[in-house]
Short mmCIF file of N, CA and C in Angstrom, two decimals:
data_model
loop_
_atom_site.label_atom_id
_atom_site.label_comp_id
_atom_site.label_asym_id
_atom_site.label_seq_id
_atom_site.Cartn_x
_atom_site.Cartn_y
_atom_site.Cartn_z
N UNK Q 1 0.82 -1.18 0.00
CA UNK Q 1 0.00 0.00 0.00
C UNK Q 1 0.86 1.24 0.00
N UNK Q 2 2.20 1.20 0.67
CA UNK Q 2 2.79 2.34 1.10
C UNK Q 2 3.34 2.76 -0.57
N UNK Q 3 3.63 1.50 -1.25
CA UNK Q 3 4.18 1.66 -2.76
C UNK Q 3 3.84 2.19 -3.76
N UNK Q 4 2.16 1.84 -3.30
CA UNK Q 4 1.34 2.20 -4.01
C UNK Q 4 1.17 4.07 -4.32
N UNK Q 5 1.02 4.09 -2.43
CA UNK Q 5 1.20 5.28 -2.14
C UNK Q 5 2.17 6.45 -3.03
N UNK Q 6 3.42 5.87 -2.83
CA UNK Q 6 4.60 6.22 -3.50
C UNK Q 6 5.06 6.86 -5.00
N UNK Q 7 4.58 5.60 -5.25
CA UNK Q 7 4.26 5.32 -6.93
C UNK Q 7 3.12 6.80 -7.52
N UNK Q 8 2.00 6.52 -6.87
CA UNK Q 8 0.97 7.62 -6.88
C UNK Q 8 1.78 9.22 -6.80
N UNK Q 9 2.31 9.48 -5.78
CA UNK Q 9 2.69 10.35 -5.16
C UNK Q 9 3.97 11.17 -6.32
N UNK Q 10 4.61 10.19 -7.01
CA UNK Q 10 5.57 10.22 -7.34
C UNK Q 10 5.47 11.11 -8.59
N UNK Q 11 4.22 10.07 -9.25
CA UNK Q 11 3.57 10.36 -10.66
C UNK Q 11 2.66 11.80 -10.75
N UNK Q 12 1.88 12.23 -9.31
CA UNK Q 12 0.87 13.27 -9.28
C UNK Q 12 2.26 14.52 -9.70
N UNK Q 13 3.08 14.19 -8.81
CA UNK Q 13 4.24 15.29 -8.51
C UNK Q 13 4.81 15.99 -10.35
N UNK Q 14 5.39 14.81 -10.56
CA UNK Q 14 5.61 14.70 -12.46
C UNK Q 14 4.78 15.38 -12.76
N UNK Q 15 3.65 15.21 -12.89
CA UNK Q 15 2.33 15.81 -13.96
C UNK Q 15 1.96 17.34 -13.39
N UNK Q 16 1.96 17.40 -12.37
CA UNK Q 16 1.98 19.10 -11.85
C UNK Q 16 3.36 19.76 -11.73
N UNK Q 17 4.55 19.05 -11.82
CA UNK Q 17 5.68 19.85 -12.62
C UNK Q 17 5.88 20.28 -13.99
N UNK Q 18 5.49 18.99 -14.65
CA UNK Q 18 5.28 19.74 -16.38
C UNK Q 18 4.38 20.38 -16.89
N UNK Q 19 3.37 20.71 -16.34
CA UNK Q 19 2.62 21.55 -16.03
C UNK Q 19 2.37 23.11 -16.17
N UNK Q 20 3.70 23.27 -15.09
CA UNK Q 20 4.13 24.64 -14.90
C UNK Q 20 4.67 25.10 -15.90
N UNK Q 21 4.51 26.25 -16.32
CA UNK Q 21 5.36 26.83 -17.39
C UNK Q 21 6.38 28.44 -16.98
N UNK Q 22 7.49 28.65 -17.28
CA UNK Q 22 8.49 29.75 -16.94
C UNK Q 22 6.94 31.12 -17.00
N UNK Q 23 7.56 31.63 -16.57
CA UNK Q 23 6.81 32.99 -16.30
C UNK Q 23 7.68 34.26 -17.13
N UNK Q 24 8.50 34.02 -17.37
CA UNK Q 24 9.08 34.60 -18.33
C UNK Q 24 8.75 34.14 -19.73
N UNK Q 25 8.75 33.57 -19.57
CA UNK Q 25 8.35 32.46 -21.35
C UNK Q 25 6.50 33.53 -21.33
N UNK Q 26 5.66 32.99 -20.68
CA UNK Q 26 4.48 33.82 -20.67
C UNK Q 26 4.39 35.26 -20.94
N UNK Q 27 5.54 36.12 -19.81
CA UNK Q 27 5.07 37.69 -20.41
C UNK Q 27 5.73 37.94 -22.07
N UNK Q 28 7.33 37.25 -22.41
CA UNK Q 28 7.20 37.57 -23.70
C UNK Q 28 6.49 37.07 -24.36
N UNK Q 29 5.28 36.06 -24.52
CA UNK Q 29 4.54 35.60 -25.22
C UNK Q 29 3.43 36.98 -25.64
N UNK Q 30 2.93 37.39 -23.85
CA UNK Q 30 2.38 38.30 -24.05
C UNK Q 30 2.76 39.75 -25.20
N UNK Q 31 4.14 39.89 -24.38
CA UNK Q 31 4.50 41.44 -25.43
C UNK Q 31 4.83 40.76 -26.45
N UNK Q 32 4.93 39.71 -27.34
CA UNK Q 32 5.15 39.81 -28.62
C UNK Q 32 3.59 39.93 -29.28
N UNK Q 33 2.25 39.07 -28.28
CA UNK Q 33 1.03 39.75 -28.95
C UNK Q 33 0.61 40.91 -28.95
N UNK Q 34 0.90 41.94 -27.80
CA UNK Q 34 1.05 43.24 -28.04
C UNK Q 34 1.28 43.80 -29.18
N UNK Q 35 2.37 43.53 -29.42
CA UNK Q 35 3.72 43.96 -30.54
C UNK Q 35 3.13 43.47 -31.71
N UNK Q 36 2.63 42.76 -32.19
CA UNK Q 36 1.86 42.19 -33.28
C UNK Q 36 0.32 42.73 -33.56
N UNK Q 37 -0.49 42.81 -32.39
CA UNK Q 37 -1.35 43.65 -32.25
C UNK Q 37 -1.52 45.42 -32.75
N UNK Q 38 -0.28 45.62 -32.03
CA UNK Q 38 0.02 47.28 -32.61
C UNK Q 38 0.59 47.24 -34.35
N UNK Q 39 1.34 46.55 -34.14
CA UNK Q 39 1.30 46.39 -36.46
C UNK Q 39 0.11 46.39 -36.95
N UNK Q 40 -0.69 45.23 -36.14
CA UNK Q 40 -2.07 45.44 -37.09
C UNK Q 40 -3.11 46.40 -37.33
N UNK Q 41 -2.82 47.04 -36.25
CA UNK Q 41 -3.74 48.36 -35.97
C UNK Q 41 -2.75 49.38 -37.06
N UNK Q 42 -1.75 49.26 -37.10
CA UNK Q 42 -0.84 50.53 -38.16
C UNK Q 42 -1.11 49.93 -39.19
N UNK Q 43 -1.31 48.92 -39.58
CA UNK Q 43 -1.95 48.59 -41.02
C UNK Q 43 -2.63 48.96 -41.16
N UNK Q 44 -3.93 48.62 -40.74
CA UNK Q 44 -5.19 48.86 -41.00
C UNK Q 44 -5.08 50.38 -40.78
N UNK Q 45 -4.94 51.28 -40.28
CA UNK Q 45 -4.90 52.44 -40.11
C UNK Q 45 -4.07 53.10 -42.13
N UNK Q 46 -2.97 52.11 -42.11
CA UNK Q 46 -1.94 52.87 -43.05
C UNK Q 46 -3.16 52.67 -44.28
N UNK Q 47 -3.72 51.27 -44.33
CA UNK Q 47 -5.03 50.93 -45.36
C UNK Q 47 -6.05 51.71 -45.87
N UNK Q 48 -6.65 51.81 -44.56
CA UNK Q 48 -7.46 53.02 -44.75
C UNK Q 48 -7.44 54.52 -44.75
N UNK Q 49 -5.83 54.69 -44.92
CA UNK Q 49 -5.46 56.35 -45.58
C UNK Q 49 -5.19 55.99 -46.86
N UNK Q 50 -5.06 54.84 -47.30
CA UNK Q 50 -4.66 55.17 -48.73
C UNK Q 50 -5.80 54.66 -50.00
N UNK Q 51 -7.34 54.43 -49.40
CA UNK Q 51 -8.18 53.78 -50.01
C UNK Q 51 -8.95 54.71 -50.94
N UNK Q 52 -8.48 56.26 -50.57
CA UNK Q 52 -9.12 57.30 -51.10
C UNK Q 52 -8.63 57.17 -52.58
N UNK Q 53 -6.56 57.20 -51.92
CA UNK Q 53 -6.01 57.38 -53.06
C UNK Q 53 -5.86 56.53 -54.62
N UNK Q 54 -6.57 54.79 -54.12
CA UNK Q 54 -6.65 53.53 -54.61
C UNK Q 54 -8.00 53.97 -55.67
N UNK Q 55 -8.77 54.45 -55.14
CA UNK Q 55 -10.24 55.04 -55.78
C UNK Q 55 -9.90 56.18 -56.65
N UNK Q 56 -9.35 57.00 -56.57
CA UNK Q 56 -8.90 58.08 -57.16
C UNK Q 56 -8.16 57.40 -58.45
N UNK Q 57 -7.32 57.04 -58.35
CA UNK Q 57 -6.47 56.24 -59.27
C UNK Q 57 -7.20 55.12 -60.37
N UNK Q 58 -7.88 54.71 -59.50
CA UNK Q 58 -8.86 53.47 -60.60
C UNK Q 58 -9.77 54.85 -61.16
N UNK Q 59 -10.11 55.64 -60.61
CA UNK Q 59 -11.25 56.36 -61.52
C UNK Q 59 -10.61 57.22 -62.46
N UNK Q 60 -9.65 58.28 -62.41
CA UNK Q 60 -8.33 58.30 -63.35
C UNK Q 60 -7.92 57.51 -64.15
N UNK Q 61 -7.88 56.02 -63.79
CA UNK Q 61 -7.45 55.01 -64.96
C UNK Q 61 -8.47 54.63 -66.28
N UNK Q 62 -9.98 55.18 -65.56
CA UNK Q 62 -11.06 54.83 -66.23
C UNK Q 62 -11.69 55.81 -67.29
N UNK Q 63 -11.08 57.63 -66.98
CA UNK Q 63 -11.44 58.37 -67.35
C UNK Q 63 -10.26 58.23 -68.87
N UNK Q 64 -8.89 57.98 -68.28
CA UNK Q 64 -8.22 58.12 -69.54
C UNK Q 64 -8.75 56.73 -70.29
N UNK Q 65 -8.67 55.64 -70.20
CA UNK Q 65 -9.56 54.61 -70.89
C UNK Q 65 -10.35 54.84 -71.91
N UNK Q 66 -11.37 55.57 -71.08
CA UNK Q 66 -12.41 56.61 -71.78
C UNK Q 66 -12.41 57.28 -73.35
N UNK Q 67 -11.35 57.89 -73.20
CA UNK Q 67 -10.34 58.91 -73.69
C UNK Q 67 -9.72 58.21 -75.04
N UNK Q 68 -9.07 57.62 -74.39
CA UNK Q 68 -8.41 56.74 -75.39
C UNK Q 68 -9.51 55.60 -76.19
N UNK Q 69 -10.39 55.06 -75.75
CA UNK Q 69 -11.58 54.60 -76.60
C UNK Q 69 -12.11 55.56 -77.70
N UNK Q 70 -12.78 56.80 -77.04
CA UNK Q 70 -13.04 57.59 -78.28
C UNK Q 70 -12.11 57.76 -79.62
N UNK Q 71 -10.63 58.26 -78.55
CA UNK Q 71 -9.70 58.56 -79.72
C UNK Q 71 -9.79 57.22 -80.87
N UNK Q 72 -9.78 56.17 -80.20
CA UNK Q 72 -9.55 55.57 -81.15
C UNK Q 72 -10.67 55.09 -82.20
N UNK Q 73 -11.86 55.30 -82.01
CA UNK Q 73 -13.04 55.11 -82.33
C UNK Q 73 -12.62 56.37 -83.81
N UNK Q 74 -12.21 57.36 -83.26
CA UNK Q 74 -12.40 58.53 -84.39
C UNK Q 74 -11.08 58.54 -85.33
N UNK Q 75 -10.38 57.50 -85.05
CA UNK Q 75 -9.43 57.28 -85.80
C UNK Q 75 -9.73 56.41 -86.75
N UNK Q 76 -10.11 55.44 -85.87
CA UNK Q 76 -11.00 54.45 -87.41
C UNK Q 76 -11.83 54.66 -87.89
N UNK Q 77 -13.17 55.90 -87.48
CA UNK Q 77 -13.74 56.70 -88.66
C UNK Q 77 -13.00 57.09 -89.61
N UNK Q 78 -12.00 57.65 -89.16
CA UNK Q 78 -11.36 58.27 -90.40
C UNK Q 78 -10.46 57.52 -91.55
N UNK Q 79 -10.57 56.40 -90.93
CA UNK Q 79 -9.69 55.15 -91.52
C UNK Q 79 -10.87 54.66 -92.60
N UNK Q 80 -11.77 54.25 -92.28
CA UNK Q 80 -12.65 53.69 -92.69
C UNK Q 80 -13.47 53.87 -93.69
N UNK Q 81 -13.25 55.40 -94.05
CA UNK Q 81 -14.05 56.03 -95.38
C UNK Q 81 -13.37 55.47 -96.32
N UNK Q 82 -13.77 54.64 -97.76
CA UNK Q 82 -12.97 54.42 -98.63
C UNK Q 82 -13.53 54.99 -99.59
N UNK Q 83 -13.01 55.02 -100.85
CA UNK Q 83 -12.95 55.66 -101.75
C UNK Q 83 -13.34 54.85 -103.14
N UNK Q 84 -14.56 54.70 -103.98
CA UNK Q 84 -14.34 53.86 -104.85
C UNK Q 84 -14.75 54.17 -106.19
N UNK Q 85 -14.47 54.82 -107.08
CA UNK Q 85 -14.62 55.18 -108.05
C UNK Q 85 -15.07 56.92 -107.56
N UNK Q 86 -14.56 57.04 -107.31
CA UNK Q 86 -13.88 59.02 -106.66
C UNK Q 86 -15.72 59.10 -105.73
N UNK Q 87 -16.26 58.08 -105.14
CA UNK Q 87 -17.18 58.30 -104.17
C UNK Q 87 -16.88 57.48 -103.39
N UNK Q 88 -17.36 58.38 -101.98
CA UNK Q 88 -16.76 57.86 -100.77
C UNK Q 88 -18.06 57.16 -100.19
N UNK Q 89 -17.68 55.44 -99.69
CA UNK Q 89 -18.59 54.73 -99.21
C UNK Q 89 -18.24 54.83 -97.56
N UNK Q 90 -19.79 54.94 -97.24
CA UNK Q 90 -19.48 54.80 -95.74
C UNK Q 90 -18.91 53.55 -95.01
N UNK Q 91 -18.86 53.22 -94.29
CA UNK Q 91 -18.84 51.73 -93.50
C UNK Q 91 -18.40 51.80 -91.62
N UNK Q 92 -18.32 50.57 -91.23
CA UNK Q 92 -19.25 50.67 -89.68
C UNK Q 92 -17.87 49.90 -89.40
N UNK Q 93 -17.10 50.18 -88.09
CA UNK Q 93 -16.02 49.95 -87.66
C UNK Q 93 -16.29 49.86 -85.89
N UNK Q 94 -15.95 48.62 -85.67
CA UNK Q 94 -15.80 48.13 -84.28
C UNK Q 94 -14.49 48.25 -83.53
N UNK Q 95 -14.07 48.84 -82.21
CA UNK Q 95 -12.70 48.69 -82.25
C UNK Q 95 -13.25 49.03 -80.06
N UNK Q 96 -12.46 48.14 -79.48
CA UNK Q 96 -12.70 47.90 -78.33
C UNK Q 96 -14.58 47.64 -77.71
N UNK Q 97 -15.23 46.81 -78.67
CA UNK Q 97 -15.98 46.42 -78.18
C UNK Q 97 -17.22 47.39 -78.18
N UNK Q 98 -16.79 48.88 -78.86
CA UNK Q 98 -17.54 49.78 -79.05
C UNK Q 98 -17.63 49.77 -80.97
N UNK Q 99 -18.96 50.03 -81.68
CA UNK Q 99 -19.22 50.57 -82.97
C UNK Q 99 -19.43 51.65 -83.02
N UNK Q 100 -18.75 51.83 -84.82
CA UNK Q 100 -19.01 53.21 -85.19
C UNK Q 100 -18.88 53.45 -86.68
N UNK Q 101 -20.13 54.09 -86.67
CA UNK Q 101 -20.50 54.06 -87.97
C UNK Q 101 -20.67 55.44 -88.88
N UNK Q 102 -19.50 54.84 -89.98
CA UNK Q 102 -18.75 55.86 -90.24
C UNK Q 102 -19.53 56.87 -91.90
#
């Protein structure tokens, strides 16, 4: 019984020593989630200053797009007039998905 005792005693002891963990090991655990925590907040912060400028830029990208569609639309009007026995036939020219009829 006393072995038993022993044995018991021996094993409870083991399992509530490994158990324990450094206390140092814990607070840097802590300040590195801190420390990781505060990056994410400066992200998201740095994110949402520059979402204006992300919008601005795509709508700029869309206006010259724009721009450059027409131009080119009125380029192949002008391409497109031919000439056939000294009268000029009209004809209808597609060019980015837009027509134009010339």
């Amino acid at each position: 019984m006393k072995t038993i005792f022993t044995v018991g005693a021996v094993v409870l002891a083991t399992c509530l020593l490994s158990g324990c963990v450094n206390e140092q090991k814990v607070n840097q655990l802590a300040s590195n989630v801190q420390t990781l925590n505060a990056k994410i907040a400066r992200l998201e912060q740095d994110m949402k200053a520059l979402r204006p400028q992300i919008y601005a830029a795509k709508s700029e990208a869309n206006r010259a797009n724009t721009r450059l569609d027409a131009q080119t639309i009125l380029i192949a009007c002008a391409a497109c007039v031919c000439t056939q026995n000294d009268k000029k036939i009209p004809g209808s020219v597609s060019v980015a998905g837009l027509e134009a009829v010339c």
